[in-house]
């Protein structure tokens, strides 16, 4: 199953256009809740690394030390890179620039991941030139995935390096060589340096090689040598970018894995109008979020692809194998890499956050299965051209919706969700990304030379306010005292505000700006200088 050379021009055109589109819209996206936190993680790590290397410590976070830091067990590859670039450009005191830098870096990494996803699909469909491009376009035209590619500094960094790691795994399985194993170990170390859930990839690697050893007669010593080299190499590539592991490496690494499986976040999430405790969400939580935030046409082909991959695996099991050929091995691996992490969090009862962003990293594997479904349909349906039109129509409608909702694709729901206002049934803009757009709209209402004071309910609101472009920043300032503020800015994360705005109680009756992508309220700015409407008894 060899990989042909690239076609001369259309992949280059596709990735060139994707890069241009991303650079064109990158400034439209706001600051997410985790960006300030992740920035601090990197600053604490830089101080620690400088101390251990005997360099003059920059003292970026003088009140913190990594060994006592609550999040010391997190890999810091992205955070270190972003902070070092920020220091290099001298932007450490300019929120507008240092957040902008991170958004550019985020999108570039996503663009790179799309390229590796294209290469992954080339491994699976070497004879069908257009399949890899269509699959890559499906990944891009996935509203929540696309939006998070700009502002998510944690979960989508994992998606990027997980996807690259999956590619190196499949490439190694397709063409066994020491050089391919080396690159796979490097990708594994980098993926584990983003988030430890990437552990599923080295586990899959070891399980596949071990399975081959068990079923081969005589015993395959080559696989044993590969496993023996792969695991230590992965650790070697993990440690340099993970300063906390520079001392007492294996004990701290074990502690990091233990904390990953037992992390407590004592807060609540919303789904279908229910307020759920994050430590005790139902088993259907993640599957439900995937089903309601993925375009319906994509889901249809995904189910077909999942069925085809499972059917192929069952057929191999009847012959005492897990796969029968090269494509079967790739499908089996991607099926496990897509479904495995979801099953793990369900079986372990893991703490889950708002939506399913923390498991976005499995989505490329789901798209891979979607393309397996496309192939299965063309082979088995009476009129294969129909499914091409159906998928094309679904992609076109999704693209139109993404343009219409821009830059708020992160609150996309598919057509299955109808009825009562979504902001009283689901977590919407829980990260506060839309504050930027709302503030820019408000700034346009303020006459030149005048200033308005904004009361924020959460820090993403303040971060977005401080990181506005200079011309808008002159008109809007942060105000902590209610009686001095002109406006209240909110993203309705507190239970009461969801219903107050629905019923237009108090200052929620006087909106200055309300963002409603696809008609669904996500962000509001309300006038506090208008007499409050009395609440009915």
Coordinates of C-alpha atoms in Angstrom, one line a residue:
X1 CA 0.0 0.0 0.0
X2 CA 2.3 2.7 -1.2
X3 CA 1.7 6.4 -1.1
X4 CA 1.8 8.1 -4.5
X5 CA 3.5 11.5 -5.0
X6 CA 1.3 14.6 -4.6
X7 CA -0.7 15.8 -7.6
X8 CA 1.0 18.9 -8.9
X9 CA -1.2 21.8 -8.1
X10 CA -4.6 21.3 -6.4
X11 CA -3.4 20.3 -3.0
X12 CA -1.1 23.3 -3.0
X13 CA -4.0 25.5 -4.1
X14 CA -6.2 24.1 -1.3
X15 CA -3.7 24.6 1.5
X16 CA -2.6 28.0 0.1
X17 CA -6.3 29.2 0.2
X18 CA -6.8 27.7 3.6
X19 CA -3.8 29.6 4.9
X20 CA -5.0 32.9 3.4
X21 CA -8.5 32.5 4.8
X22 CA -7.2 31.8 8.2
X23 CA -4.9 34.8 8.2
X24 CA -7.8 37.0 6.9
X25 CA -10.2 36.1 9.7
X26 CA -7.8 35.4 12.6
X27 CA -8.4 38.9 14.2
X28 CA -12.1 38.4 14.3
X29 CA -12.0 35.8 17.2
X30 CA -12.0 36.8 20.8
X31 CA -10.0 35.7 23.9
X32 CA -11.1 32.4 25.6
X33 CA -11.3 31.7 29.3
X34 CA -8.2 29.5 29.3
X35 CA -5.8 31.7 27.4
X36 CA -4.8 33.8 30.4
X37 CA -4.4 30.6 32.5
X38 CA -2.3 28.9 29.9
X39 CA -0.1 32.0 29.5
X40 CA 0.6 31.9 33.2
X41 CA 1.5 28.2 33.0
X42 CA 4.1 29.0 30.4
X43 CA 5.6 31.9 32.4
X44 CA 5.9 29.8 35.6
X45 CA 7.7 27.1 33.5
X46 CA 10.1 29.6 31.9
X47 CA 11.1 30.9 35.4
X48 CA 11.7 27.3 36.5
X49 CA 13.6 26.3 33.4
X50 CA 15.9 29.4 33.7
X51 CA 16.6 28.5 37.3
X52 CA 17.5 24.9 36.5
X53 CA 19.7 25.9 33.5
X54 CA 21.6 28.5 35.5
X55 CA 20.3 31.4 33.5
X56 CA 19.2 34.8 34.8
X57 CA 15.5 34.2 35.8
X58 CA 13.1 36.5 34.0
X59 CA 10.8 36.4 37.1
X60 CA 7.7 36.5 35.0
X61 CA 5.6 35.0 37.8
X62 CA 7.4 35.9 41.0
X63 CA 4.6 34.6 43.2
X64 CA 4.7 31.1 41.8
X65 CA 7.2 28.2 41.7
X66 CA 6.6 25.3 39.4
X67 CA 7.3 22.6 42.0
X68 CA 4.4 23.9 44.1
X69 CA 2.3 25.0 41.2
X70 CA -1.2 23.4 40.9
X71 CA -0.8 22.7 37.1
X72 CA 2.8 21.6 37.1
X73 CA 1.8 18.2 35.7
X74 CA 0.8 19.7 32.4
X75 CA 3.1 19.6 29.4
X76 CA 4.2 23.1 28.4
X77 CA 5.4 22.8 24.8
X78 CA 2.9 25.3 23.4
X79 CA 3.0 27.5 26.4
X80 CA 6.8 27.8 26.4
X81 CA 6.8 28.5 22.7
X82 CA 4.2 31.2 22.9
X83 CA 5.7 32.9 25.9
X84 CA 9.2 32.9 24.4
X85 CA 7.9 34.4 21.2
X86 CA 6.1 37.1 23.2
X87 CA 9.3 37.9 25.0
X88 CA 11.3 38.0 21.8
X89 CA 8.9 40.5 20.2
X90 CA 8.7 42.6 23.4
X91 CA 4.9 42.2 23.7
X92 CA 4.7 40.9 27.3
X93 CA 2.9 44.1 28.5
X94 CA 0.6 44.4 25.5
X95 CA -2.5 42.1 25.7
X96 CA -3.6 43.0 22.2
X97 CA -0.4 41.8 20.7
X98 CA 0.4 38.8 22.9
X99 CA -3.1 37.3 22.5
X100 CA -3.0 38.1 18.8
X101 CA 0.3 36.3 18.5
X102 CA -1.2 33.2 20.1
X103 CA -4.2 33.2 17.7
X104 CA -1.8 33.3 14.8
X105 CA 0.2 30.5 16.3
X106 CA -3.0 28.4 17.0
X107 CA -4.2 28.7 13.5
X108 CA -0.8 27.9 11.9
X109 CA -0.7 24.7 14.0
X110 CA -4.2 23.8 12.9
X111 CA -3.2 24.4 9.3
X112 CA -0.2 22.1 9.8
X113 CA -2.5 19.5 11.3
X114 CA -4.8 19.7 8.3
X115 CA -1.8 18.9 6.1
X116 CA -0.9 15.8 8.1
X117 CA -4.6 14.8 8.0
X118 CA -4.4 15.0 4.2
X119 CA -1.3 12.8 4.3
X120 CA -3.2 10.3 6.6
X121 CA -6.0 10.0 4.1
X122 CA -3.5 9.5 1.3
X123 CA -2.3 6.5 3.2
X124 CA -5.8 5.1 3.2
X125 CA -6.9 6.1 -0.3
X126 CA -3.8 6.1 -2.5
X127 CA -5.8 5.5 -5.7
X128 CA -8.4 8.2 -5.2
X129 CA -6.8 11.6 -5.4
X130 CA -9.9 13.6 -4.4
X131 CA -10.8 11.6 -1.3
X132 CA -8.0 13.1 0.9
X133 CA -8.9 16.7 -0.1
X134 CA -12.6 16.1 0.5
X135 CA -11.9 14.6 3.9
X136 CA -9.6 17.5 4.8
X137 CA -12.2 20.0 3.7
X138 CA -14.8 18.2 5.9
X139 CA -12.4 18.7 8.8
X140 CA -12.1 22.4 8.0
X141 CA -15.9 22.8 7.4
X142 CA -16.7 21.5 10.9
X143 CA -17.9 24.7 12.6
X144 CA -16.8 24.2 16.2
X145 CA -13.5 22.6 15.2
X146 CA -12.7 25.5 12.9
X147 CA -13.5 28.2 15.4
X148 CA -11.5 26.6 18.3
X149 CA -8.5 26.4 16.0
X150 CA -8.0 30.1 16.6
X151 CA -8.5 30.6 20.3
X152 CA -8.3 27.2 22.1
X153 CA -4.8 27.1 23.7
X154 CA -5.1 23.6 25.2
X155 CA -7.6 21.2 23.7
X156 CA -6.8 22.1 20.1
X157 CA -3.1 22.0 20.7
X158 CA -3.7 18.4 21.7
X159 CA -5.8 17.9 18.6
X160 CA -2.9 19.1 16.4
X161 CA -0.2 16.9 17.9
X162 CA -2.5 13.9 18.4
X163 CA -3.4 14.1 14.7
X164 CA 0.3 14.3 13.7
X165 CA 1.0 11.4 16.1
X166 CA -1.7 9.3 14.5
X167 CA -0.3 10.0 11.1
X168 CA 3.2 8.8 12.1
X169 CA 1.6 5.7 13.7
X170 CA -0.2 4.8 10.5
X171 CA 2.8 5.6 8.4
X172 CA 4.9 3.3 10.5
X173 CA 2.3 0.5 10.3
X174 CA 2.1 0.9 6.6
X175 CA 5.9 1.0 6.0
X176 CA 7.9 -0.5 8.9
X177 CA 11.4 1.1 9.2
X178 CA 13.6 2.5 11.9
X179 CA 13.3 5.9 10.5
X180 CA 9.5 5.9 10.5
X181 CA 9.7 4.6 14.1
X182 CA 12.0 7.4 15.1
X183 CA 9.6 10.0 13.7
X184 CA 6.7 8.3 15.4
X185 CA 8.5 8.4 18.8
X186 CA 9.2 12.1 18.2
X187 CA 5.6 12.8 17.5
X188 CA 4.5 10.8 20.5
X189 CA 6.8 12.8 22.8
X190 CA 5.5 16.1 21.5
X191 CA 1.8 14.9 21.7
X192 CA 2.3 13.8 25.3
X193 CA 3.8 17.3 25.9
X194 CA 0.5 18.9 25.1
X195 CA -1.9 16.8 27.1
X196 CA -1.4 13.4 28.6
X197 CA -4.7 11.9 27.1
X198 CA -2.5 11.5 24.0
X199 CA -1.3 8.4 25.8
X200 CA -3.9 6.5 23.7
X201 CA -1.6 6.6 20.7
X202 CA 1.4 4.9 22.3
X203 CA -0.9 2.4 23.9
X204 CA -2.4 1.7 20.5
X205 CA 1.1 1.3 19.0
X206 CA 2.2 -1.2 21.6
X207 CA -1.1 -3.1 21.5
X208 CA -0.9 -3.6 17.7
X209 CA 2.7 -4.6 17.7
X210 CA 2.1 -7.0 20.7
X211 CA -1.0 -8.5 18.9
X212 CA 1.2 -9.2 15.9
X213 CA 3.8 -10.9 18.1
X214 CA 1.1 -13.1 19.8
X215 CA -0.4 -14.4 16.6
X216 CA 2.8 -14.8 14.5
X217 CA 4.6 -18.1 14.5
X218 CA 7.5 -18.1 15.0
X219 CA 7.6 -15.3 17.6
X220 CA 8.3 -11.9 16.0
X221 CA 11.5 -10.5 17.6
X222 CA 11.4 -7.5 15.3
X223 CA 8.3 -6.1 17.0
X224 CA 9.9 -6.7 20.3
X225 CA 12.9 -4.6 19.3
X226 CA 10.6 -1.9 18.0
X227 CA 8.6 -1.7 21.2
X228 CA 11.8 -1.7 23.2
X229 CA 13.1 1.3 21.2
X230 CA 9.9 3.2 20.8
X231 CA 8.9 3.7 24.4
X232 CA 12.3 5.0 25.7
X233 CA 12.6 7.3 22.7
X234 CA 9.2 8.7 23.3
X235 CA 10.2 9.6 26.9
X236 CA 13.4 11.1 25.7
X237 CA 11.5 13.4 23.3
X238 CA 8.9 14.2 26.1
X239 CA 11.2 15.4 28.8
X240 CA 13.1 18.4 27.2
X241 CA 9.8 20.4 26.7
X242 CA 8.3 19.4 30.1
X243 CA 10.5 21.2 32.6
X244 CA 8.7 19.7 35.6
X245 CA 10.1 16.3 34.6
X246 CA 13.7 17.4 34.5
X247 CA 14.1 16.2 38.1
X248 CA 12.8 12.9 39.5
X249 CA 11.4 12.2 36.0
X250 CA 9.6 8.8 36.5
X251 CA 8.0 9.6 39.8
X252 CA 6.7 12.9 38.6
X253 CA 5.5 11.4 35.3
X254 CA 3.6 8.7 37.2
X255 CA 2.1 11.5 39.4
X256 CA 1.0 13.4 36.2
X257 CA -0.8 10.3 34.8
X258 CA -2.5 9.7 38.2
X259 CA -3.7 13.3 38.5
X260 CA -5.0 13.2 34.9
X261 CA -7.3 10.3 35.8
X262 CA -8.5 11.8 39.1
X263 CA -8.9 15.5 38.3
X264 CA -11.7 17.3 40.3
X265 CA -13.6 20.2 38.8
X266 CA -16.5 20.9 41.2
X267 CA -18.7 22.9 38.9
X268 CA -21.8 22.4 36.7
X269 CA -22.5 22.0 33.0
X270 CA -25.7 22.3 31.0
X271 CA -27.2 19.8 28.6
X272 CA -30.8 19.6 27.3
X273 CA -31.9 22.0 30.1
X274 CA -30.4 20.0 32.9
X275 CA -27.7 21.4 35.2
X276 CA -25.3 18.5 35.7
X277 CA -22.5 18.2 38.2
X278 CA -19.2 17.9 36.3
X279 CA -18.0 15.1 38.5
X280 CA -21.1 13.0 37.8
X281 CA -22.3 13.5 34.2
X282 CA -24.3 10.8 32.5
X283 CA -22.7 8.3 30.1
X284 CA -24.5 9.9 27.2
X285 CA -22.9 13.4 27.8
X286 CA -20.1 13.2 25.3
X287 CA -22.0 11.2 22.6
X288 CA -24.9 13.7 22.9
X289 CA -22.6 16.7 22.4
X290 CA -21.0 15.1 19.3
X291 CA -24.4 14.3 17.8
X292 CA -25.9 17.8 18.3
X293 CA -22.8 19.8 17.2
X294 CA -21.7 17.9 14.1
X295 CA -23.5 18.6 10.8
X296 CA -26.2 15.9 10.3
X297 CA -25.0 14.9 6.8
X298 CA -21.5 14.3 8.3
X299 CA -23.1 12.0 10.9
X300 CA -24.8 9.9 8.3
X301 CA -21.6 9.1 6.5
X302 CA -19.8 8.7 9.9
X303 CA -22.2 6.0 10.9
X304 CA -21.8 4.2 7.6
X305 CA -18.0 4.4 8.0
X306 CA -18.1 3.1 11.5
X307 CA -20.3 0.3 10.4
X308 CA -18.0 -0.6 7.5
X309 CA -14.9 -0.5 9.8
X310 CA -16.6 -2.6 12.4
X311 CA -17.9 -5.1 9.9
X312 CA -14.4 -5.5 8.4
X313 CA -13.0 -6.1 11.9
X314 CA -15.7 -8.7 12.8
X315 CA -15.0 -10.5 9.5
X316 CA -11.3 -10.6 10.4
X317 CA -12.1 -11.9 13.9
X318 CA -13.9 -14.9 12.4
X319 CA -10.5 -15.8 11.0
X320 CA -8.7 -15.2 14.2
X321 CA -7.3 -11.8 13.2
X322 CA -8.2 -8.1 14.0
X323 CA -7.6 -7.0 10.4
X324 CA -7.0 -8.7 7.1
X325 CA -5.1 -6.2 5.0
X326 CA -3.5 -2.8 5.0
X327 CA -6.7 -0.7 4.7
X328 CA -8.3 -2.9 7.4
X329 CA -5.4 -2.2 9.8
X330 CA -5.7 1.6 9.2
X331 CA -9.5 1.4 9.7
X332 CA -9.1 -0.7 12.9
X333 CA -6.6 1.7 14.3
X334 CA -8.7 4.8 13.6
X335 CA -11.8 3.2 15.0
X336 CA -10.0 2.5 18.2
X337 CA -8.4 6.0 18.3
X338 CA -11.8 7.6 17.8
X339 CA -14.0 5.5 20.1
X340 CA -11.4 4.5 22.7
X341 CA -10.9 7.8 24.4
X342 CA -14.7 8.3 24.6
X343 CA -15.2 4.9 26.2
X344 CA -12.4 5.6 28.6
X345 CA -13.9 8.8 30.0
X346 CA -17.3 7.1 30.3
X347 CA -16.0 3.9 32.0
X348 CA -13.7 5.9 34.4
X349 CA -16.4 8.5 35.1
X350 CA -13.9 11.2 34.3
X351 CA -14.6 14.9 35.1
X352 CA -16.0 16.6 32.0
X353 CA -16.1 20.2 31.1
X354 CA -18.5 22.4 29.1
X355 CA -19.4 20.8 25.8
X356 CA -16.9 18.3 24.3
X357 CA -13.9 20.5 23.5
X358 CA -11.7 18.4 25.7
X359 CA -12.3 15.4 23.4
X360 CA -12.1 17.4 20.1
X361 CA -8.8 15.5 19.4
X362 CA -10.8 12.4 18.4
X363 CA -12.7 14.3 15.7
X364 CA -10.1 13.8 12.9
X365 CA -10.4 10.0 13.4
X366 CA -14.2 10.4 13.1
X367 CA -13.7 12.3 9.8
X368 CA -11.4 9.5 8.7
X369 CA -14.3 7.0 9.3
X370 CA -16.6 9.4 7.5
X371 CA -14.5 9.0 4.4
X372 CA -14.5 5.2 4.9
X373 CA -18.3 5.6 4.8
X374 CA -18.1 7.5 1.5
X375 CA -16.0 4.8 0.0
X376 CA -18.3 2.1 1.3
X377 CA -21.3 3.9 -0.2
X378 CA -19.7 4.2 -3.6
X379 CA -18.9 0.5 -3.6
X380 CA -22.3 -0.8 -2.3
X381 CA -25.0 1.7 -3.2
X382 CA -26.9 1.3 -6.4
X383 CA -26.3 5.0 -7.4
X384 CA -23.0 6.0 -5.9
X385 CA -23.2 9.4 -7.5
X386 CA -26.1 10.3 -5.2
X387 CA -24.0 10.0 -2.0
X388 CA -21.4 12.4 -3.6
X389 CA -24.1 14.9 -4.1
X390 CA -25.5 14.5 -0.6
X391 CA -22.1 15.0 1.0
X392 CA -21.3 17.9 -1.3
X393 CA -24.7 19.6 -0.4
X394 CA -24.0 19.0 3.3
X395 CA -20.6 20.6 3.0
X396 CA -21.9 23.6 1.1
X397 CA -24.7 24.2 3.6
X398 CA -22.3 24.0 6.4
X399 CA -19.9 26.4 4.7
X400 CA -22.8 28.9 4.3
X401 CA -23.8 28.5 7.9
X402 CA -20.2 29.1 9.0
X403 CA -20.0 32.3 7.0
X404 CA -23.4 33.5 8.3
X405 CA -22.3 32.8 12.0
X406 CA -18.8 34.2 11.7
X407 CA -16.9 34.6 14.0
X408 CA -19.2 32.5 16.4
X409 CA -19.0 29.1 14.8
X410 CA -18.0 27.8 18.3
X411 CA -21.7 27.8 19.3
X412 CA -22.9 25.9 16.3
X413 CA -25.7 23.4 16.8
X414 CA -27.1 21.2 13.9
X415 CA -30.7 21.3 12.8
X416 CA -31.8 18.6 15.3
X417 CA -31.8 21.2 18.1
X418 CA -34.9 23.3 17.9
X419 CA -37.4 24.9 20.4
X420 CA -36.8 26.8 23.6
X421 CA -34.0 29.3 23.6
X422 CA -30.7 27.5 23.6
X423 CA -29.1 29.6 26.3
X424 CA -31.4 28.2 28.9
X425 CA -30.8 24.6 27.7
X426 CA -27.1 24.3 26.8
X427 CA -23.7 25.8 27.6
X428 CA -23.3 28.4 24.9
X429 CA -20.3 30.8 24.8
X430 CA -19.0 29.6 28.1
X431 CA -15.5 30.8 27.3
X432 CA -16.6 34.3 26.5
X433 CA -15.0 34.4 23.1
X434 CA -17.8 36.6 21.6
X435 CA -17.0 39.5 24.0
X436 CA -14.5 40.9 21.4
X437 CA -17.2 41.1 18.7
X438 CA -19.7 42.6 21.1
X439 CA -17.2 45.2 22.4
X440 CA -16.3 46.2 18.8
X441 CA -20.0 46.7 18.1
X442 CA -20.4 48.8 21.2
X443 CA -17.3 50.9 20.4
X444 CA -18.8 51.8 17.1
X445 CA -21.8 53.3 19.0
X446 CA -19.6 55.5 21.2
X447 CA -18.9 59.0 19.7
X448 CA -15.2 59.9 19.2
X449 CA -13.6 61.3 22.3
X450 CA -16.1 59.7 24.7
X451 CA -15.5 56.8 27.1
X452 CA -17.9 54.1 28.4
X453 CA -17.3 52.0 31.6
X454 CA -17.9 48.3 31.4
X455 CA -18.7 46.0 34.4
X456 CA -17.6 42.4 33.7
X457 CA -19.0 39.3 35.4
X458 CA -16.1 37.1 34.5
X459 CA -12.4 37.6 33.6
X460 CA -12.7 36.5 29.9
X461 CA -14.8 39.7 29.6
X462 CA -12.0 41.8 31.1
X463 CA -9.4 40.0 29.0
X464 CA -11.3 40.7 25.8
X465 CA -11.7 44.3 26.9
X466 CA -8.1 44.9 27.6
X467 CA -7.0 43.1 24.4
X468 CA -9.2 45.2 22.0
X469 CA -7.5 47.0 19.1
X470 CA -6.1 50.4 20.2
X471 CA -8.8 52.5 18.5
X472 CA -11.6 50.6 20.3
X473 CA -9.7 50.4 23.6
X474 CA -9.7 54.2 23.9
X475 CA -13.5 54.2 24.1
X476 CA -14.1 51.3 26.5
X477 CA -12.6 50.9 30.0
X478 CA -13.1 48.2 32.7
X479 CA -14.9 49.2 35.8
X480 CA -15.3 47.0 38.9
X481 CA -17.9 49.0 40.7
X482 CA -21.5 48.7 39.7
X483 CA -22.5 52.2 40.5
X484 CA -19.8 53.7 38.3
X485 CA -20.3 51.4 35.3
X486 CA -22.3 52.3 32.2
X487 CA -22.8 48.8 31.0
X488 CA -22.9 45.2 32.2
X489 CA -21.3 42.6 29.8
X490 CA -22.2 39.0 30.3
X491 CA -22.1 35.6 28.6
X492 CA -24.9 34.1 30.8
X493 CA -22.9 31.3 32.5
X494 CA -24.8 31.8 35.8
X495 CA -28.1 30.0 36.1
X496 CA -30.1 33.1 37.1
X497 CA -28.9 35.3 34.2
X498 CA -30.1 32.7 31.7
X499 CA -33.7 33.3 32.8
X500 CA -33.4 37.0 33.6
X501 CA -32.5 37.8 30.0
X502 CA -35.2 35.4 28.7
X503 CA -37.8 37.3 30.8
X504 CA -36.2 40.7 30.3
X505 CA -35.9 41.3 34.1
X506 CA -34.0 44.3 35.5
X507 CA -31.2 45.8 33.3
X508 CA -31.6 42.8 30.8
X509 CA -34.5 44.8 29.5
X510 CA -32.1 47.4 28.0
X511 CA -29.7 45.8 25.7
X512 CA -27.0 47.8 24.0
X513 CA -25.5 44.9 22.1
X514 CA -26.7 41.3 21.8
X515 CA -25.0 38.6 19.8
X516 CA -27.3 36.0 18.2
X517 CA -25.5 33.7 15.8
X518 CA -28.2 31.6 14.1
X519 CA -30.7 33.5 16.3
X520 CA -29.3 32.0 19.5
X521 CA -28.3 34.5 22.2
X522 CA -24.7 34.1 23.4
X523 CA -23.3 37.5 24.6
X524 CA -25.1 40.6 25.9
X525 CA -24.1 44.1 26.9
X526 CA -26.8 45.9 28.9
X527 CA -27.3 49.6 29.8
X528 CA -27.0 50.1 33.6
X529 CA -28.0 53.8 33.5
X530 CA -31.6 53.1 32.5
X531 CA -33.9 52.7 35.5
X532 CA -34.3 48.9 36.2
X533 CA -37.6 47.3 35.2
X534 CA -39.2 46.0 38.5
X535 CA -39.5 42.3 38.8
X536 CA -43.0 41.0 38.9
X537 CA -44.2 39.4 42.1

